[in-house]
Short mmCIF file of C-alpha atoms in Angstrom, two decimals:
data_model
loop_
_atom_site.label_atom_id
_atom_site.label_comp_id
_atom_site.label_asym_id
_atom_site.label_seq_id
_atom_site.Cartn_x
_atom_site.Cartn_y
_atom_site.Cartn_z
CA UNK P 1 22.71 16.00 20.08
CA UNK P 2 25.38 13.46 19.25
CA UNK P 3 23.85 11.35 22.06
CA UNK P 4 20.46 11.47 20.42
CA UNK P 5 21.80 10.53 16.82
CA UNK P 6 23.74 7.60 18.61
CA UNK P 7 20.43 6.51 20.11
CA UNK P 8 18.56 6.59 17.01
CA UNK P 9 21.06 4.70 14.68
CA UNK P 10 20.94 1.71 17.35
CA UNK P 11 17.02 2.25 17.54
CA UNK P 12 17.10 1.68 13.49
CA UNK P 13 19.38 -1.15 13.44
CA UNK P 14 17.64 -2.93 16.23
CA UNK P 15 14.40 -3.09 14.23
CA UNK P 16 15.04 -6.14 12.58
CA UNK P 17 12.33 -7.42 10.58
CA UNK P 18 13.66 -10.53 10.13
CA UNK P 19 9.57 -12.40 9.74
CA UNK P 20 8.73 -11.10 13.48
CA UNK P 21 8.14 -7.26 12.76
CA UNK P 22 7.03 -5.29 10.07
CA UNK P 23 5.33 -2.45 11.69
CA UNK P 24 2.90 -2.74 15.15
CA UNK P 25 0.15 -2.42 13.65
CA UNK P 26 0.57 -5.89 11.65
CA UNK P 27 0.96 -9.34 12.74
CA UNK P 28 3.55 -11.62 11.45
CA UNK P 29 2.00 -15.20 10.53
CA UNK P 30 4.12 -17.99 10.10
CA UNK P 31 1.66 -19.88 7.75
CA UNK P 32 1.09 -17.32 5.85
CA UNK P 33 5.11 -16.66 5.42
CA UNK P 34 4.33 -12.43 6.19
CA UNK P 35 2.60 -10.20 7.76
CA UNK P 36 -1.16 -9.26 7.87
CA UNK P 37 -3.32 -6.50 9.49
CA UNK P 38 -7.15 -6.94 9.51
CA UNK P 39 -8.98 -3.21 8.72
CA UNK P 40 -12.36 -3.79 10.70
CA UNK P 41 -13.81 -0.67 9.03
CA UNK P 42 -15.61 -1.25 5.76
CA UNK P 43 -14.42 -0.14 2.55
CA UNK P 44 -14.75 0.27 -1.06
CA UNK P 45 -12.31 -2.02 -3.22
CA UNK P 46 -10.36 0.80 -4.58
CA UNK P 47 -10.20 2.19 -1.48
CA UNK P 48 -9.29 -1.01 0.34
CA UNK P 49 -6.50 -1.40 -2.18
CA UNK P 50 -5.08 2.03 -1.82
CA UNK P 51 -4.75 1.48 1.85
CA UNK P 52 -3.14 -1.38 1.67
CA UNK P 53 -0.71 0.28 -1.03
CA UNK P 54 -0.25 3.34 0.96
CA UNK P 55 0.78 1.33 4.03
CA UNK P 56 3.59 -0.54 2.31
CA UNK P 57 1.45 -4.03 1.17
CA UNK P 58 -0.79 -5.10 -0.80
CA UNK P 59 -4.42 -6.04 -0.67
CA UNK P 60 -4.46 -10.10 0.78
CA UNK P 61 -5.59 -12.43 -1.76
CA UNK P 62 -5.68 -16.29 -1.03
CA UNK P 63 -2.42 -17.28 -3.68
CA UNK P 64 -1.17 -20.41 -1.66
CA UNK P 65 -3.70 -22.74 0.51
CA UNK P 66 -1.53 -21.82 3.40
CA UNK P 67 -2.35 -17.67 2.96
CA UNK P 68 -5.45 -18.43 2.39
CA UNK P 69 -6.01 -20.86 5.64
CA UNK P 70 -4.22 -17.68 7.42
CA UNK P 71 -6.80 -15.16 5.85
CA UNK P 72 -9.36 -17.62 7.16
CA UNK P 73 -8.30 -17.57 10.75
CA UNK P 74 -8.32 -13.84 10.76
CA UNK P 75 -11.77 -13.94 9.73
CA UNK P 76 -13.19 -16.30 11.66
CA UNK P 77 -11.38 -14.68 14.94
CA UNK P 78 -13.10 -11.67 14.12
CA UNK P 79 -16.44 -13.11 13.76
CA UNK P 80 -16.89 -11.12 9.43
CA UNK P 81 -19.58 -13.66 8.99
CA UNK P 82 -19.64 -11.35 5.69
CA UNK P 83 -15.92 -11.88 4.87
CA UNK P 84 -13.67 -9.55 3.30
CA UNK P 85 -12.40 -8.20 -0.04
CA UNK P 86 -9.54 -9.84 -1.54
CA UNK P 87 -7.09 -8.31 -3.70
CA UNK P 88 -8.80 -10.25 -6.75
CA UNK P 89 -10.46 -8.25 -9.45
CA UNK P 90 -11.37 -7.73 -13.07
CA UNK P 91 -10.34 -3.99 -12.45
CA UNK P 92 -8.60 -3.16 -15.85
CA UNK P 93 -10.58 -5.93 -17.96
CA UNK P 94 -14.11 -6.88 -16.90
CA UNK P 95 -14.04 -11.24 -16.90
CA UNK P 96 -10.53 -10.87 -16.81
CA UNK P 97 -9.51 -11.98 -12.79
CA UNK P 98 -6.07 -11.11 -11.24
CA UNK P 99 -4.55 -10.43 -7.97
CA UNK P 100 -3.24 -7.03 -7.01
CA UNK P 101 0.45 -8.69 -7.54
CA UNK P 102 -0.92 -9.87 -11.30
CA UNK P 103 -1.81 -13.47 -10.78
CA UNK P 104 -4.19 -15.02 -12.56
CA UNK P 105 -7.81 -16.60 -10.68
CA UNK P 106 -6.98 -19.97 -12.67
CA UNK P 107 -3.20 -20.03 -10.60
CA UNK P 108 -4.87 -18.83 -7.73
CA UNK P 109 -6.39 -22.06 -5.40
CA UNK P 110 -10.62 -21.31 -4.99
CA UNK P 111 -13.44 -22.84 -4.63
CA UNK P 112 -16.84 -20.51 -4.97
CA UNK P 113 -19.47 -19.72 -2.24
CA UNK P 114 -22.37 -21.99 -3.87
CA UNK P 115 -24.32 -19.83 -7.03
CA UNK P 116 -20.99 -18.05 -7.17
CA UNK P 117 -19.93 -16.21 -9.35
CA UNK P 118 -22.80 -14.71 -10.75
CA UNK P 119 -22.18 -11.12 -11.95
CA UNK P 120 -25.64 -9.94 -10.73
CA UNK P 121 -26.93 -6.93 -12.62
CA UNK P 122 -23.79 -7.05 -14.60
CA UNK P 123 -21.66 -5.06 -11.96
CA UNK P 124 -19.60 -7.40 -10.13
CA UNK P 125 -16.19 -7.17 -10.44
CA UNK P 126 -14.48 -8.01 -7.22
CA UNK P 127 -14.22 -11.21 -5.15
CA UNK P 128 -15.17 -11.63 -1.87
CA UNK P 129 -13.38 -14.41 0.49
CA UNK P 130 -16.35 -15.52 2.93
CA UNK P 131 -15.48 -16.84 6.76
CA UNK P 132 -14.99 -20.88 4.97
CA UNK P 133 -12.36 -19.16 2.92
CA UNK P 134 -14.90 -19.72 -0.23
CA UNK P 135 -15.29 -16.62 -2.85
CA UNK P 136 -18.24 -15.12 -4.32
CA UNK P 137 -18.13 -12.26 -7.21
CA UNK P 138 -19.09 -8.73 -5.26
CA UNK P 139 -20.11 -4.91 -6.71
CA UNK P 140 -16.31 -2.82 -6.16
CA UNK P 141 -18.64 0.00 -4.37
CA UNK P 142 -19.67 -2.17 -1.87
CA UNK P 143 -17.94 -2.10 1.49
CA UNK P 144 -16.47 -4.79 3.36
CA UNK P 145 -13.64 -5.32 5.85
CA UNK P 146 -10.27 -6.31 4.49
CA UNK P 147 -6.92 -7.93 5.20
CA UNK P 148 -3.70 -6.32 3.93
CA UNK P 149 -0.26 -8.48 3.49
CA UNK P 150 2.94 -8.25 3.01
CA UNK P 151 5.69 -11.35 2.39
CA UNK P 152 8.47 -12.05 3.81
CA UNK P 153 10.09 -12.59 1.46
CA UNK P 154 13.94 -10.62 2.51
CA UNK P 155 15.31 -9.47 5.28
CA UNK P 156 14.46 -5.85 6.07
CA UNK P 157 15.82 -2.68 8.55
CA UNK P 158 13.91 0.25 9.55
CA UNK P 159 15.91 3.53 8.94
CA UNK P 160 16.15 5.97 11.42
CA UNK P 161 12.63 7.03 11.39
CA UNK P 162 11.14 3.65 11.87
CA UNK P 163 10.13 2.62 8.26
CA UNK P 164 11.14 1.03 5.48
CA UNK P 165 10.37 4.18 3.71
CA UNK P 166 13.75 5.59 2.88
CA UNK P 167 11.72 8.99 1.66
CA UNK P 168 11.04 10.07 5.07
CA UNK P 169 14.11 12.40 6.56
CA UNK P 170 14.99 12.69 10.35
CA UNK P 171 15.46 16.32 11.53
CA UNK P 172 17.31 16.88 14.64
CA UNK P 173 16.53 20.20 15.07
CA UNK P 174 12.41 19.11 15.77
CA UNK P 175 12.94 15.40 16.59
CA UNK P 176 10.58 14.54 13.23
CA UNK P 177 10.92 13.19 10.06
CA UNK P 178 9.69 14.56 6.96
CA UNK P 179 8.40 13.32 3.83
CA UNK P 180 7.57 15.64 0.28
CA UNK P 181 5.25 13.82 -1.70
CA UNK P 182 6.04 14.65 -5.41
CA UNK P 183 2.46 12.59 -6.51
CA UNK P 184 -0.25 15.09 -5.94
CA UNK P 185 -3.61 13.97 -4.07
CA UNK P 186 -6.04 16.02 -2.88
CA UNK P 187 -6.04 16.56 0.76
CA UNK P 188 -8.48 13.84 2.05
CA UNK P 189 -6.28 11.40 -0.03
CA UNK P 190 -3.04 13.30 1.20
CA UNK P 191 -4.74 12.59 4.81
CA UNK P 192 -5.20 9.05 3.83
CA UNK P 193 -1.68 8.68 2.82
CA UNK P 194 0.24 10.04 5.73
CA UNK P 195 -1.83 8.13 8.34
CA UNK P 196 -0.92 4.93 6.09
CA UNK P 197 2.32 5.76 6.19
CA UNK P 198 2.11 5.98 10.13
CA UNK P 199 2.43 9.76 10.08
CA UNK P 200 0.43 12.60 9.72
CA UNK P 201 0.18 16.08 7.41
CA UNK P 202 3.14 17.94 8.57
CA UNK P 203 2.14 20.81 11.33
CA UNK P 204 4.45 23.44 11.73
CA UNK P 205 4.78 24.34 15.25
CA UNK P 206 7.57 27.15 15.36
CA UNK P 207 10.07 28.97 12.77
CA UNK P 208 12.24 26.68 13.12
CA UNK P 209 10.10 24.00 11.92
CA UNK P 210 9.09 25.95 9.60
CA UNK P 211 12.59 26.50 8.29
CA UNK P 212 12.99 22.62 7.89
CA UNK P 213 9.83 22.73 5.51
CA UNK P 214 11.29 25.20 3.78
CA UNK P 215 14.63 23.35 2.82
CA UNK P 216 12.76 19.75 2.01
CA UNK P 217 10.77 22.05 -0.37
CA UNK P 218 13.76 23.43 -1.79
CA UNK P 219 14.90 20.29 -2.21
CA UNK P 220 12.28 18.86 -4.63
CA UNK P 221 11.79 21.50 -7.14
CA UNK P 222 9.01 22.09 -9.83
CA UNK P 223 11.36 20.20 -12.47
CA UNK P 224 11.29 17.09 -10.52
CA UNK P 225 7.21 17.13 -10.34
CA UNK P 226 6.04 14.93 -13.06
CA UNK P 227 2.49 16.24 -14.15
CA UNK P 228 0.06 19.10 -14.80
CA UNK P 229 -0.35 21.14 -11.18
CA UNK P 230 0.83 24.07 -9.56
CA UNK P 231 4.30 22.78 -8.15
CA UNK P 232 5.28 25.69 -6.11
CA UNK P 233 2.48 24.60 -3.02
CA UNK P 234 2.46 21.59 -0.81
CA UNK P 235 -0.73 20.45 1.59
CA UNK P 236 0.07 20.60 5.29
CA UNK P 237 -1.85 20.18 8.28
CA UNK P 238 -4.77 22.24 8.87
CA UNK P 239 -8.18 23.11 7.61
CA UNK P 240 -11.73 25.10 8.12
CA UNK P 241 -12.70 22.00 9.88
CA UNK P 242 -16.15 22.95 8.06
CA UNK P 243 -16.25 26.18 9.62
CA UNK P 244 -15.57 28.56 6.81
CA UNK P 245 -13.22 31.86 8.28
CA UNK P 246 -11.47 30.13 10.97
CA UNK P 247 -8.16 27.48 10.77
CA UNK P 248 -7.14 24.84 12.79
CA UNK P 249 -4.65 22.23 12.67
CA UNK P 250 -5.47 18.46 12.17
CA UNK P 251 -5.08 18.11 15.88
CA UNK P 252 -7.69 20.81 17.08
CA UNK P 253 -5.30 23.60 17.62
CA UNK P 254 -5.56 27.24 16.43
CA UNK P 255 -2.60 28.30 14.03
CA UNK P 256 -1.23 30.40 17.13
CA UNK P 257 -1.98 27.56 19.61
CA UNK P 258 0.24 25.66 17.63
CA UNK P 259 3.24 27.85 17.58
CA UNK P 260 3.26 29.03 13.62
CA UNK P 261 0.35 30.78 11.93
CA UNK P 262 2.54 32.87 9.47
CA UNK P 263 0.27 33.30 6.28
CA UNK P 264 1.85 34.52 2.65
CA UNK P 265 0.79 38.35 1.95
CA UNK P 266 -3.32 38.39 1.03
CA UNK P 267 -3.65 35.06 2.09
CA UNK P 268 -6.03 33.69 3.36
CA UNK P 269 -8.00 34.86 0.85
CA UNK P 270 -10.57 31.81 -0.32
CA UNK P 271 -10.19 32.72 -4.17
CA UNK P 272 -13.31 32.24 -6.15
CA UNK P 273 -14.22 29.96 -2.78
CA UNK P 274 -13.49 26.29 -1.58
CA UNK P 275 -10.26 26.70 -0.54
CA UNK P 276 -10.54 25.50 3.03
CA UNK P 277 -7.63 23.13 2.90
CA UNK P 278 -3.84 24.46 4.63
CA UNK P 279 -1.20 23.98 2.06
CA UNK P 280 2.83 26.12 2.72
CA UNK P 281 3.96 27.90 -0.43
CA UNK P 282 7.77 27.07 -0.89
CA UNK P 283 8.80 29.92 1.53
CA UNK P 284 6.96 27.92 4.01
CA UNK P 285 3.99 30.95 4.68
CA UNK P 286 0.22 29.53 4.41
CA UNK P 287 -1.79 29.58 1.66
CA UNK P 288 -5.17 28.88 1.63
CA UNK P 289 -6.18 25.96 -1.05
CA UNK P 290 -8.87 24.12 -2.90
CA UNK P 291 -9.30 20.62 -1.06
CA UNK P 292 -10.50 18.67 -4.04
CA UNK P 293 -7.52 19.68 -6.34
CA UNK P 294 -4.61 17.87 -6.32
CA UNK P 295 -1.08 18.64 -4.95
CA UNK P 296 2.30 17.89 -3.69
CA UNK P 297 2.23 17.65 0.45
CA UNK P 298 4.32 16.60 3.29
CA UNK P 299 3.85 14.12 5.70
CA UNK P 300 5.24 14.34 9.42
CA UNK P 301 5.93 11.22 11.61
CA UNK P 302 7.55 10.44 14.86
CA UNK P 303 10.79 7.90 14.49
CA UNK P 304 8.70 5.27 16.86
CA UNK P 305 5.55 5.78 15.44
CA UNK P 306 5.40 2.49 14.16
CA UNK P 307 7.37 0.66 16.61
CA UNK P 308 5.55 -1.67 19.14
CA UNK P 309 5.73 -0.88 22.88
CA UNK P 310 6.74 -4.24 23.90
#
């Protein structure tokens, strides 16, 4: 065990990100002074921008000429003829253009795509970048490919579980770490949040794992929830799949398959139905739970999750 721990501290301190690594999944650009990672698959503009939140960064917008050239290059290597959303919007003010990081369109370098903008039918209130690095005024509900940044801005070391996110806790006894989310979501946006994050909703795969859900609950009672839900339930991973009766974990196993399928007395019990989402109650049994309500849950990564192989 000691061997492992000694393993893991040197794995945490050799992740430097010192403008060559942020996570594998992003590329570090020396024009651009950070780190970008192109999402190919279209999106919404909120849910572009939560994305790029929920992974640590921020939705790219063009700030300096030499982002912006960067942004450029991504798009034209990907052949977007279309372009992608930037992190400019009128969001809380309609007319009213800032970044994601609160900068003002008039600070912000631009020229517009020609007839641009034009607030057609009185519902555009995002900004596209095109492939010439040119923006045109876009509906939010449209979808488009984006680019998500982060600056370099400090030196930075991974922890022992590969992140920057100090929330996430290494468990020797299941070779995992752990993370209670105190926001609630509901569990597609729990989903969302965990993959971000380079995990996934915690499955529990034997007592003992169980047992280490337990404590992290314990450790993040109902007085440190901030909000109006039921605080004594957390999502996990599993769900009806669509197949109402039947449970299976995010990875396709049966609760049994996957080691644990311990359920709370008269659960599950799909009260007044649409609870087809897995969620633990604090002693770590199941509960069956409404999907579309929102609660605490737990996310589950591997230390090396995010590292590159090479």
């Amino acid at each position: 065990m000691k061997l492992i721990l000694t393993c893991l501290f040197v794995f945490a301190l050799v992740i430097l990100l010192n403008g060559h690594q942020f996570r594998c999944d992003y590329k570090y650009s020396r024009q651009a002074q950070g780190w970008l990672k192109l999402h190919r698959i279209p999106a919404n503009w909120r849910e572009a921008r939560l994305r790029c939140h929920l992974e640590g960064t921020n939705l790219a917008s063009p700030l300096t000429n030499e982002l912006k050239l960067a942004m450029v290059s991504e798009i034209q290597q990907a052949a977007l003829e279309c372009g992608v959303f930037t992190g400019i919007s009128s969001f809380f003010s309609r007319g009213d253009f800032h970044s994601v990081e609160g900068i003002q369109l008039s600070k912000i370098p631009h020229t517009w795509v020609k007839g641009e903008p034009d607030n057609y039918n009185d519902n555009e209130s995002c900004l596209l970048m095109s492939d010439n690095g040119e923006l045109a005024d876009v509906s939010c509900a449209e979808t488009f490919p984006y680019l998500c940044y982060r600056k370099a801005d400090r030196v930075f070391v991974n922890n022992i579980c590969g992140t920057l996110d100090n929330e996430y806790r290494f468990d020797s006894r299941t070779g995992s770490c752990y993370k209670f989310h105190k926001v609630p979501r509901t569990w597609s946006r729990a989903y969302m949040a965990c993959a971000a994050e380079g995990g996934h909703l915690a499955i529990i795969n034997s007592d003992t794992e169980a047992t280490v859900l337990r404590e992290l609950f314990a450790m993040n009672p109902a007085s440190s929830m901030i909000g109006s839900f039921w605080k004594d339930v957390a999502f996990v991973g599993f769900h009806d799949w669509g197949e109402h009766g039947e449970f299976l974990t995010i990875e396709g196993k049966t609760l049994k398959d996957a080691g644990y399928a311990k359920f709370s007395g008269g659960e599950p019990n799909n009260a007044t139905t649409g609870e087809f989402c897995g969620a633990i109650y604090r002693s770590a049994l199941f509960d069956d739970l409404w999907c579309e309500n929102p609660y605490a849950f737990i996310c589950e990564k591997k230390p090396d999750s995010l590292v590159c192989d090479d």
